[in-house]
XYZ file of C-alpha atoms in Angstrom:
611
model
C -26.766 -66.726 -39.977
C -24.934 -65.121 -42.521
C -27.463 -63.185 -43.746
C -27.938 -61.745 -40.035
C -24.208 -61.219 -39.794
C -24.229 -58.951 -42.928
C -27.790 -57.591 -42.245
C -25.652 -56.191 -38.969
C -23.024 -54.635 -40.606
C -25.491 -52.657 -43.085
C -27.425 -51.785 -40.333
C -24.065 -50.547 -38.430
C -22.200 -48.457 -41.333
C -25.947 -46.658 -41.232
C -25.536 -45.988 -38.188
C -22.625 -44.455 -38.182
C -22.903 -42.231 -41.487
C -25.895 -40.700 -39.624
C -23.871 -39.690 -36.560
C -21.440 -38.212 -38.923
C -24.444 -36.235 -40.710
C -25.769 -35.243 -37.658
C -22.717 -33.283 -36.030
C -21.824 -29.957 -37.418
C -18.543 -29.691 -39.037
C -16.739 -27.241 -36.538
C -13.692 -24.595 -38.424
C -10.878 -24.882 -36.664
C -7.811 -22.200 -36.690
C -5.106 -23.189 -39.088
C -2.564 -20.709 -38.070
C -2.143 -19.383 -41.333
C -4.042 -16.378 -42.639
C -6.825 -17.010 -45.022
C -6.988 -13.266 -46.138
C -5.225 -9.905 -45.562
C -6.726 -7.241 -43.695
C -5.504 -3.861 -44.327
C -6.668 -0.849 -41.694
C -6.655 2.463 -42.226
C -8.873 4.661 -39.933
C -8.258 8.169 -38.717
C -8.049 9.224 -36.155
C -5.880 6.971 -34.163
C -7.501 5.959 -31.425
C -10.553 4.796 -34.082
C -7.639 2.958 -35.792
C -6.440 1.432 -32.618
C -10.146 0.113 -31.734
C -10.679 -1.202 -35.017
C -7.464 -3.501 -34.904
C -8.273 -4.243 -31.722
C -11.824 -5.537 -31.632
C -13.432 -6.221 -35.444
C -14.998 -8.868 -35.429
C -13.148 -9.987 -38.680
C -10.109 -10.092 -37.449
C -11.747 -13.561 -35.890
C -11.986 -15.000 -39.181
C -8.422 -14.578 -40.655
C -7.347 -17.619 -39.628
C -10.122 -20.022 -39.572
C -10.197 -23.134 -41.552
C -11.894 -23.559 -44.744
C -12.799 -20.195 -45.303
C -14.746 -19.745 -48.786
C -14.795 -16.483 -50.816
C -18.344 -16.413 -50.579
C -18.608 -16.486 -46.821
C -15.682 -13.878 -46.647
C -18.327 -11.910 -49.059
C -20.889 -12.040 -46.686
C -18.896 -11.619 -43.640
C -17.644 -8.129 -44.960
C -21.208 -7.581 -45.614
C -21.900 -7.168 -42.169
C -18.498 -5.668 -41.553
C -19.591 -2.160 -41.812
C -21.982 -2.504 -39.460
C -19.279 -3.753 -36.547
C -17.084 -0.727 -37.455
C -20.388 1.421 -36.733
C -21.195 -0.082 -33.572
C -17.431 -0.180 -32.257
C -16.908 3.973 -33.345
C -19.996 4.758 -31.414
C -18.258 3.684 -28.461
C -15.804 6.730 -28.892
C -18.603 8.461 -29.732
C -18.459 8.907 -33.064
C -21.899 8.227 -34.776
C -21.591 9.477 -38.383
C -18.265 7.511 -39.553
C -17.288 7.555 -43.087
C -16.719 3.969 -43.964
C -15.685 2.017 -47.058
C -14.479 -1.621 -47.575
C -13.047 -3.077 -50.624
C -12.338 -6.810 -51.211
C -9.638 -7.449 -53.771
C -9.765 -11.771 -54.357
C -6.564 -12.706 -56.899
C -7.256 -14.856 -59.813
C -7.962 -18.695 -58.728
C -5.129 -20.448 -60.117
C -3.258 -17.233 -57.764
C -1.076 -18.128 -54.348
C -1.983 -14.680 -53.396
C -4.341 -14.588 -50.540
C -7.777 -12.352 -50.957
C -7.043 -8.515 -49.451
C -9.536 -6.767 -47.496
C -9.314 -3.043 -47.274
C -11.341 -0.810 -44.977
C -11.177 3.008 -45.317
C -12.954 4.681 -42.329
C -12.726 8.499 -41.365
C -14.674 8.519 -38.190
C -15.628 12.183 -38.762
C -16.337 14.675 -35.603
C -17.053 12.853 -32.053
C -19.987 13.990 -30.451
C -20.302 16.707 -27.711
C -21.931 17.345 -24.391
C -24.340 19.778 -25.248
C -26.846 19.149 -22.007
C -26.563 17.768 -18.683
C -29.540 17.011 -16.340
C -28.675 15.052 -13.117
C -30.915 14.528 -10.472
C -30.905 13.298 -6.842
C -33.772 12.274 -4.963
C -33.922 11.215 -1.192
C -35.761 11.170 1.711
C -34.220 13.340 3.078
C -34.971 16.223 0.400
C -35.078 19.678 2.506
C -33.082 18.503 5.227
C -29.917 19.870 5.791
C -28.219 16.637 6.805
C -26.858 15.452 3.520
C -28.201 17.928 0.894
C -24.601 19.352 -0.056
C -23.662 15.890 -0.670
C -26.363 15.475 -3.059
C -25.862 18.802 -4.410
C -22.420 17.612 -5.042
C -22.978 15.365 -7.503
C -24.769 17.382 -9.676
C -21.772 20.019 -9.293
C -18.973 17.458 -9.666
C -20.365 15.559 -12.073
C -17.507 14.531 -14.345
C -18.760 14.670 -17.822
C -19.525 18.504 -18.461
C -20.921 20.538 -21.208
C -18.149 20.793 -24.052
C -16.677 17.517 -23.456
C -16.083 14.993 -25.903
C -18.575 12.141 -25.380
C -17.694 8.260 -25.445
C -19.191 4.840 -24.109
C -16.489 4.989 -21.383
C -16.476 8.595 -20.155
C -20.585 8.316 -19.910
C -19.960 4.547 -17.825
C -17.229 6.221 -15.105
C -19.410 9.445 -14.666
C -22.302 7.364 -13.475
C -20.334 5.189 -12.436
C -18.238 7.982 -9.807
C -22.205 9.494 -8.872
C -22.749 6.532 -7.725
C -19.643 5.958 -5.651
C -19.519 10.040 -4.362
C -23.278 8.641 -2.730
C -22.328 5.268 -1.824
C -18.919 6.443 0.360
C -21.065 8.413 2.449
C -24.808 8.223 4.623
C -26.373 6.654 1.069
C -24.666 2.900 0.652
C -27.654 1.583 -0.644
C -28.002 4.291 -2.962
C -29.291 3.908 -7.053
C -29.003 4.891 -10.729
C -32.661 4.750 -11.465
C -32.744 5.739 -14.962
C -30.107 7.314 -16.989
C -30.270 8.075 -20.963
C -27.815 9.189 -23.684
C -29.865 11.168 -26.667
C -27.386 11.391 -29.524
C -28.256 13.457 -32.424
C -26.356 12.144 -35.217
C -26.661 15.023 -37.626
C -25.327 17.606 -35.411
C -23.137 15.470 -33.174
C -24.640 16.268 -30.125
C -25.193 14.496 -26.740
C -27.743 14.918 -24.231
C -27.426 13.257 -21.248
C -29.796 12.277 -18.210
C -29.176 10.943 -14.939
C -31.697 9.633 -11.900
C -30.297 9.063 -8.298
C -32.028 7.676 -5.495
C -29.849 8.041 -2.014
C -32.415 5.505 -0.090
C -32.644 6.172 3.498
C -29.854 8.015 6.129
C -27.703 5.219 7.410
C -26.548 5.029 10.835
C -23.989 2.884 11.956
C -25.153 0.406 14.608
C -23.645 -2.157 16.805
C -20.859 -4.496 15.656
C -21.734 -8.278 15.274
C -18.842 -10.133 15.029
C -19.392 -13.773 13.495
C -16.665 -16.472 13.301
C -15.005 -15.495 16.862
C -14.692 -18.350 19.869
C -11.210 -18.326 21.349
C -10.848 -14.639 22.069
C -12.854 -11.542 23.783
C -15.328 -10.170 21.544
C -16.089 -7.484 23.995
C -12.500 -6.247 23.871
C -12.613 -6.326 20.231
C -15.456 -4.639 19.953
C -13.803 -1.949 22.456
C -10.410 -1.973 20.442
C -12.605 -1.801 16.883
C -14.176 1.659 18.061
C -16.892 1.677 15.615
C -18.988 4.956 15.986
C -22.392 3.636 16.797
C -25.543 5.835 15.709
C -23.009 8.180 13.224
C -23.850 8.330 10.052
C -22.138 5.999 7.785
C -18.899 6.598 5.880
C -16.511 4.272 4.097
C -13.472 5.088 5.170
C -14.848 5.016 8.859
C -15.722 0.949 8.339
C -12.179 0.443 6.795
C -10.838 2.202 9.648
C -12.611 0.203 11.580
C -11.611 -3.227 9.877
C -7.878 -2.044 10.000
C -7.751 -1.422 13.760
C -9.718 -5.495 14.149
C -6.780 -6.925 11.845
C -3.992 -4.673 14.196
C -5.105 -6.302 17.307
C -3.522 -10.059 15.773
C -6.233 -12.236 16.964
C -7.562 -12.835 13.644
C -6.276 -13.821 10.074
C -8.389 -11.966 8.254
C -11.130 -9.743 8.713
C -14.250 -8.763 6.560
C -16.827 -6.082 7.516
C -20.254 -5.517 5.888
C -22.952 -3.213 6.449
C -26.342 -5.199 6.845
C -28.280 -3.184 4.882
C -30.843 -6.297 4.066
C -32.141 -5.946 7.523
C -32.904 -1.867 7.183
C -36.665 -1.241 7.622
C -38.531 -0.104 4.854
C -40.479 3.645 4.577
C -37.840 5.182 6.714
C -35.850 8.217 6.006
C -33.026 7.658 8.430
C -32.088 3.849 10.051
C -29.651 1.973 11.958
C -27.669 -0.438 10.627
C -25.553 -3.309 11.936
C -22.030 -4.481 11.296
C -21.538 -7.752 10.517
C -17.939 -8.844 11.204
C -16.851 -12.184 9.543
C -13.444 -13.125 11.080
C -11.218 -15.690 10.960
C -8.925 -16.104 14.198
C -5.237 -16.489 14.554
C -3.425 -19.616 15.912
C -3.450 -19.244 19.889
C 0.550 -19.717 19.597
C 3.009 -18.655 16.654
C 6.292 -19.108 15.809
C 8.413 -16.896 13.442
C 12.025 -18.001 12.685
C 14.084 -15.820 11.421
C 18.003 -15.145 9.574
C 19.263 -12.167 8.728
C 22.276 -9.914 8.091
C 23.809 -6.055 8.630
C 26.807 -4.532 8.221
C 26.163 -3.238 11.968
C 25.506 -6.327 13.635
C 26.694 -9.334 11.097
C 24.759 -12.423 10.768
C 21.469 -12.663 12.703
C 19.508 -15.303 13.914
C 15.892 -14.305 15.242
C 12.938 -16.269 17.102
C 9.764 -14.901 17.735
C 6.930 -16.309 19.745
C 3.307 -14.835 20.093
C 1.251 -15.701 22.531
C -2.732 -13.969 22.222
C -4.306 -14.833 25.374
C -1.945 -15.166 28.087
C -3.473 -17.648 30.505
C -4.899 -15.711 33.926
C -4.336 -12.256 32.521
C -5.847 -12.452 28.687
C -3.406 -10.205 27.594
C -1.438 -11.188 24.617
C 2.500 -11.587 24.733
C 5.089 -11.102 22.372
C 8.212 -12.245 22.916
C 11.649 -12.547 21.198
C 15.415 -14.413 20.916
C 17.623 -12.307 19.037
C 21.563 -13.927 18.344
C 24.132 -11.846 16.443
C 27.628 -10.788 17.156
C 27.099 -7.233 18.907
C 23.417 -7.119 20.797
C 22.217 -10.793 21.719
C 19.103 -10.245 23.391
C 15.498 -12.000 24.519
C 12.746 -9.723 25.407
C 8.749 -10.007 26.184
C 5.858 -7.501 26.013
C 2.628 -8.285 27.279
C -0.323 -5.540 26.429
C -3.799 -5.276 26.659
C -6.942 -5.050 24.079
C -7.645 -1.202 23.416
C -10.363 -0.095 25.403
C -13.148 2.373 24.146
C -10.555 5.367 23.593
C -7.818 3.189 21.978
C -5.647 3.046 25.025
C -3.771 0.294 26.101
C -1.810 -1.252 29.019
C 1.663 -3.291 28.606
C 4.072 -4.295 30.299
C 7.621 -5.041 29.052
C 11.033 -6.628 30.154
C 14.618 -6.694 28.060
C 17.692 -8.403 28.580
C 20.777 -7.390 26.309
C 24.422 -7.835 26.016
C 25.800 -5.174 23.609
C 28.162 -3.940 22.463
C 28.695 0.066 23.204
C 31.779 1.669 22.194
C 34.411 0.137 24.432
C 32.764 -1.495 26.256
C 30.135 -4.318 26.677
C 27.479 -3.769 28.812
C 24.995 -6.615 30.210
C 21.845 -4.386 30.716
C 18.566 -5.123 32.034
C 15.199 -2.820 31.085
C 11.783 -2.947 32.625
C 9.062 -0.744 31.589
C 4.630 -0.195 31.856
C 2.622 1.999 31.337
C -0.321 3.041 28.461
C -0.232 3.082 24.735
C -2.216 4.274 21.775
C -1.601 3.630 18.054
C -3.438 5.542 15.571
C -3.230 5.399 11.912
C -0.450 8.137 12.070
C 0.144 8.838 15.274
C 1.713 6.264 18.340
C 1.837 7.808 22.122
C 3.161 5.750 25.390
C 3.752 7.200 28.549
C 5.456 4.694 31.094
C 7.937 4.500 34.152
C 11.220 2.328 32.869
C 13.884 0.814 35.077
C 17.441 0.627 34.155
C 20.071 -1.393 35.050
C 23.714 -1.454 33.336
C 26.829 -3.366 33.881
C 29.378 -2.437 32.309
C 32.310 -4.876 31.349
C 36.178 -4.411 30.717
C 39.697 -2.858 31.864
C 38.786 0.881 33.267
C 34.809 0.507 32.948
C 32.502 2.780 34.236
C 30.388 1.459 37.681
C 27.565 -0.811 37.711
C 24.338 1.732 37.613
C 20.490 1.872 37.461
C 17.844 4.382 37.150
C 14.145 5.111 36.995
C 12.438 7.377 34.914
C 8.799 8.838 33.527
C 8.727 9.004 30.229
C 6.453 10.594 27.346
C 7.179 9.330 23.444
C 5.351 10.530 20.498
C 5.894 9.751 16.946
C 4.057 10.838 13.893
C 4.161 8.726 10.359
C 2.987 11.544 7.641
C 4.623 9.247 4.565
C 2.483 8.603 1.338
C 3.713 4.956 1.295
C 4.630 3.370 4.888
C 7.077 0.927 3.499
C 8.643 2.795 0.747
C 7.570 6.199 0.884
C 8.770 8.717 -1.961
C 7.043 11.916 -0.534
C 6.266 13.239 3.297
C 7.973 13.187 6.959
C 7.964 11.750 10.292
C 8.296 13.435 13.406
C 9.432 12.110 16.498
C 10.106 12.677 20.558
C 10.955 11.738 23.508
C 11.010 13.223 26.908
C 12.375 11.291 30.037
C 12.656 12.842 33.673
C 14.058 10.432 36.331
C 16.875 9.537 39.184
C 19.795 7.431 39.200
C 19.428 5.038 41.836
C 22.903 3.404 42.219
C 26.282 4.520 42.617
C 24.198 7.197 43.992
C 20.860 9.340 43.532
C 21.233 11.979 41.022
C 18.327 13.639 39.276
C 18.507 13.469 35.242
C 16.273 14.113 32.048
C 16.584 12.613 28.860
C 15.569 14.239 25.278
C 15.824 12.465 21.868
C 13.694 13.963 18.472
C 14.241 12.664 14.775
C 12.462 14.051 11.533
C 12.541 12.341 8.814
C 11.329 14.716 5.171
C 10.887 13.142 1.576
C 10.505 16.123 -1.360
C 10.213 15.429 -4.676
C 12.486 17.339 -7.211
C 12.076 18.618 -10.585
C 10.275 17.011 -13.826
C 9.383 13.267 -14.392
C 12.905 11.521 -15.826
C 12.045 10.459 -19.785
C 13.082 6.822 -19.664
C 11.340 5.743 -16.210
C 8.266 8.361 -15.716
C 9.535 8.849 -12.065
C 10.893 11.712 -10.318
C 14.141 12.354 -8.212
C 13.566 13.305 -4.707
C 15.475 14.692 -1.738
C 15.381 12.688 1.278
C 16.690 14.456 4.840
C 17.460 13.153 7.913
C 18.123 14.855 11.368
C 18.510 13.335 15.118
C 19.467 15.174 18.125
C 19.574 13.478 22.110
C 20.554 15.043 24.918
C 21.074 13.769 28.990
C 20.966 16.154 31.476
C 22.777 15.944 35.346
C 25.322 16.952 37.576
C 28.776 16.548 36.154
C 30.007 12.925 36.864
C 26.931 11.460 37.645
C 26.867 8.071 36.830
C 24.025 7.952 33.860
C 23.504 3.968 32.809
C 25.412 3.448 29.995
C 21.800 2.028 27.882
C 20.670 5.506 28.585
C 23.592 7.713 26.527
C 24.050 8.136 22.714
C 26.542 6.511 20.577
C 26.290 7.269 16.602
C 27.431 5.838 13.198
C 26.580 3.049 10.958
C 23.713 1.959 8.552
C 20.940 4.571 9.809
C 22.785 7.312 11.446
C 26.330 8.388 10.445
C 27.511 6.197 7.316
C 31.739 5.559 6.516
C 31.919 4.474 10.137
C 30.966 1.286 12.011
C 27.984 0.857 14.129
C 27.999 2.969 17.479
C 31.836 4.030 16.661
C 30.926 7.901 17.393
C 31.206 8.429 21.084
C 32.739 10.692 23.967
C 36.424 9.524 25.497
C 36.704 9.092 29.181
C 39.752 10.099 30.995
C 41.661 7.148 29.889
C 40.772 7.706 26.290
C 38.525 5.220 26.236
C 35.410 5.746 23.380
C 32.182 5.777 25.531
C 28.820 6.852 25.315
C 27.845 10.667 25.440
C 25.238 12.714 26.804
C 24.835 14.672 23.456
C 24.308 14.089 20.513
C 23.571 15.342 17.072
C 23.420 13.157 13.538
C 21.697 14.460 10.058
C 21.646 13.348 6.371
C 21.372 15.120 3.421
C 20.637 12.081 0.522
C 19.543 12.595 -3.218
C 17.780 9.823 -4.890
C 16.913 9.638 -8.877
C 15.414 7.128 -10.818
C 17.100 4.766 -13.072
C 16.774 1.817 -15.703
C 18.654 -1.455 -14.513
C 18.492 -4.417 -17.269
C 15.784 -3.545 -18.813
C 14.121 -2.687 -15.297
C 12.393 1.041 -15.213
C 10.164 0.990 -11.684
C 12.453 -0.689 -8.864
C 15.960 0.790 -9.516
C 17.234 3.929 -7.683
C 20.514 5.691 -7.462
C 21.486 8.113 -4.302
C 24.674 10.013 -3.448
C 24.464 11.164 0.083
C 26.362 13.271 2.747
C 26.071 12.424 6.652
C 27.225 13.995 9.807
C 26.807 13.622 13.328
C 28.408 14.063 16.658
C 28.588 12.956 20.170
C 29.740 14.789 23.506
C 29.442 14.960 27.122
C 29.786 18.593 26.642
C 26.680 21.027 24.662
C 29.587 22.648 23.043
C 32.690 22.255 23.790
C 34.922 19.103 22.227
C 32.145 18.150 19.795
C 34.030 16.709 17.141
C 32.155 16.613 13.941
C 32.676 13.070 11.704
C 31.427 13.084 7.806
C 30.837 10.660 5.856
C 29.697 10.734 1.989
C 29.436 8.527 -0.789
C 27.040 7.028 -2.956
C 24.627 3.966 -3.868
C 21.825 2.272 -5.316
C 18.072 1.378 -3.990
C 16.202 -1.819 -5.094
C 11.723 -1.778 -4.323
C 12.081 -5.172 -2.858
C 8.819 -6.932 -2.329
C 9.541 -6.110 1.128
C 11.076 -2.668 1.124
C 13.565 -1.367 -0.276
C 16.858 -3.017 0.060
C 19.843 -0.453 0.348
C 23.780 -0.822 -0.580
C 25.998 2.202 -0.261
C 29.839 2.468 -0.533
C 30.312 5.516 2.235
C 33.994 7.076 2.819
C 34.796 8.595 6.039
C 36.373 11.744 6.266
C 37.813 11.005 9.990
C 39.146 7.501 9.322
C 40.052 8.172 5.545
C 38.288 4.308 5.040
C 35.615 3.021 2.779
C 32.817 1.046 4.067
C 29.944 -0.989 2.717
C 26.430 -0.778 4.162
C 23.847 -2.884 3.833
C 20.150 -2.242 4.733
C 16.668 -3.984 4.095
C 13.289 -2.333 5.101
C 12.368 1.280 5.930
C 11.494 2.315 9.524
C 10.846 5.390 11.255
């Protein structure tokens, strides 16, 4: 037995000295450098490549390095450097490489040292793009395909590299793909490099495939609401041909609508038949859909209105009418209020219906007012243009010693409003235009014909050269607003449908809706005129460290409200001066304003950009 017992533990120690001869010892890093590697390559960007991506860099820290293998890994060094300046396009480099090793009883670690003058970087000496199609003699298309031969980005007498000769194939095949051609090729393309004379001649094959047409829309993932109406409200061009921006459009005005979390559009181009020179294509949209019911809580706070506490409800398919309902609980100090919208699907021309109510209790001037507002009519949003016409009823009761009668109105109204900003959020260059046009009757005291006006513009213009420290320009950003009511003289107008001014967005250095007209008992009350504009000048600046979100303005507003065009218009100005943060959700605004009629300082606080 004892002989078995050691016969096993000969047999086992065997074992296991195999398994250690069979696995590959693996280097590990050691964290400390086994050699030094000196650089020096002109000109810099060859430099900068080098230290970036040679492949011995990998091995300066690897454990158990021998002098031998470092010998044979710098053999094979100089053809890395080759292969990595070729990229830039240089193809005849200069390159030499030294290894100094230190005596071995040394401490001093072995230094490698590479020389390399890359020498002259090859030129675009010939260009020769072609485009192919089905289409070939037909006018539909060809300047597109012409196009790419003319635009093509990497011209004769341009420097050649690995990247340049990637993006200009690279944008062919996007200037193709964005329009009619989305199935559209590089076939061949070649890069003849003469080494000797540094010269590059370059060769280019596109095939456009067949004319695409857009078809119908498909839409996959949709039970709970119409597809119908979203194919309606979508307003994809069926049987044009095919662009891009057209499907993104497209995808945009699906994901507006709010019956879906997200939306994903593809063109099914596996199902175009072969052999043809112009088809038509399907959309396939994937969707997934909203919640039938959602609930947004919400806290917020303005120097206008103080502390705020919000509730919003959404409702997408309104039982008996399918319309979808938004509706709304706001609490603060000055303008409690709960309101509902209902509104319609688009239809084929991107028109809809709604249908809206309001209940308020605010705060104007003097007074409070509990008013009442009910409106319908037709809407269209575009991407930079919203229009509504609609008949609105008024009703306003005003509250307190002296107040003006309980009164109501009807009207027609017309409101336009263009968004022309570069960034909707936080824009830094463009305008917005707005109007409105009202024409209507009181109906109680009495009946007295009115109309109402109101326009704003809104202009961002960017000012001199970029700043040194934070690459960004200053800009000059203007406001104007002007509202005016006309009727007989003493006609009792509802309050909700006069102009008050100051505060965070209109006249700053005075508190919200302070800027009114006086009644005969001196009372401040709302006006039938009304003018407001801002002159603000914005500049960028580094905050700890920070040199893309900080901003620094010093502004100038003025504004005025009357019952009279001309006469009594007392002018208040406010100026003063502070600083812009690109919050994640806008930009978030604090400004120290002094006003010239009160002789007080005021701080306003702001979050978000509208227009």
């Amino acid at each position: 037995m004892r002989f078995f017992s050691h016969l096993g533990l000969l047999l086992a120690t065997v074992l296991l000295a195999g398994c250690g001869l069979l696995t590959k010892p693996t280097a590990t890093a050691t964290g400390q450098p086994n050699f030094e590697l000196q650089i020096h390559a002109r000109p810099k960007e060859a430099q900068d490549l080098l230290a970036a991506h040679l492949e011995l860099n990998r091995y300066r820290e690897l454990e158990g390095l021998r002098r031998q293998e470092l010998t044979r890994l710098i053999s094979v060094a100089d053809t890395d450097i080759r292969k990595l300046l070729a990229t830039l396009g240089y193809f005849a480099p200069t390159v030499e490489l030294e290894l100094h090793n230190p005596p071995r009883d040394s401490s001093d670690l072995p230094v490698v040292r590479i020389e390399v003058d890359a020498g002259e970087q090859a030129t675009v000496t010939a260009v020769d793009v072609q485009v192919t199609s089905p289409q070939d003699g037909e006018k539909a298309g060809s300047w597109q395909r012409q196009a790419v031969q003319r635009n093509w980005p990497l011209e004769v007498g341009q420097p050649f590299s690995q990247d340049a000769w990637a993006g200009a194939k690279a944008e062919g095949l996007r200037s193709l793909q964005a329009q009619r051609y989305p199935t559209a090729q590089l076939l061949t393309s070649r890069a003849d490099i003469d080494a000797d004379t540094q010269q590059a001649a370059l060769q280019a094959h596109y095939a456009t495939g067949p004319l695409v047409r857009f078809g119908p829309l498909e839409i996959e993932g949709g039970q709970r609401y119409d597809a119908a109406g979203v194919t309606r409200a979508a307003r994809l061009p069926v049987g044009q041909e095919y662009r891009q921006s057209t499907l993104l459009d497209v995808q945009q005005r699906m994901a507006a609508t709010g019956l879906y979390d997200s939306v994903f559009l593809t063109l099914q181009t596996e199902q175009m038949p072969e052999g043809q020179a112009e088809v038509q294509v399907p959309v396939l949209a994937q969707v997934r859909e909203a919640p039938l019911q959602k609930w947004v809580y919400g806290v917020g706070l303005s120097t206008d209105t103080g502390p705020r506490l919000s509730i919003d409800h959404t409702h997408n398919r309104v039982p008996g009418l399918g319309w979808q309902a938004q509706s709304k609980l706001q609490l603060n100090r000055k303008n409690p209020l709960l309101s509902t919208r209902l509104y319609s699907l688009p239809d084929d021309s991107g028109w809809n219906w709604f249908t809206s109510a309001e209940l308020e209790r605010a705060e104007l001037a003097d007074y409070q007012a509990n008013s009442i507002a009910l409106s319908a009519g037709r809407g269209k949003n575009e991407d930079k243009i919203d229009r509504q016409y609609f008949l609105r009823y008024d009703l306003a009761n005003p509250q307190g010693d002296d107040a003006p009668p309980k009164s109501s109105a009807i009207s027609a109204n017309y409101s336009w409003t263009g968004r022309y900003f570069n960034n909707p959020t936080n824009p830094t260059r463009g305008y917005g235009l707005a109007f409105e046009l009202g024409v209507g009757t009181t109906l109680t005291p009495q009946r007295t014909p009115f109309t109402r006006a109101l326009g704003r513009w809104q202009y961002f213009q960017p000012m001199g050269e970029r700043d040194a420290a934070t690459k960004r320009r200053s800009r000059l950003a203007l406001r104007a607003q002007a509202g005016a009511v006309t009727a007989r003289k003493g006609a009792d107008i509802p309050l909700t449908l006069l102009f008050l001014s100051g505060g965070d967005t209109t006249v700053r250095g005075y508190s919200y809706q302070s800027i009114g007209a006086r009644t005969d008992n001196a009372q401040r009350i709302g006006g039938r005129y009304m003018l407001a504009g801002s002159v603000e000048w914005q500049r960028p600046i580094v905050l700890a460290g920070n040199r893309n979100d900080w901003e620094h303005t010093v502004f100038m507003d003025a504004g005025s409200v009357s019952d009279e065009p001309a006469q009594g218009m007392q002018v208040f100005v406010g100026a003063g001066s502070g600083i812009r943060w690109n919050s994640p959700v806008g930009p978030l605004q604090a400004d120290l304003a002094y006003g010239f009629k009160t002789q007080k300082i005021r701080l306003h606080l702001r979050l978000g950009f509208t227009f």
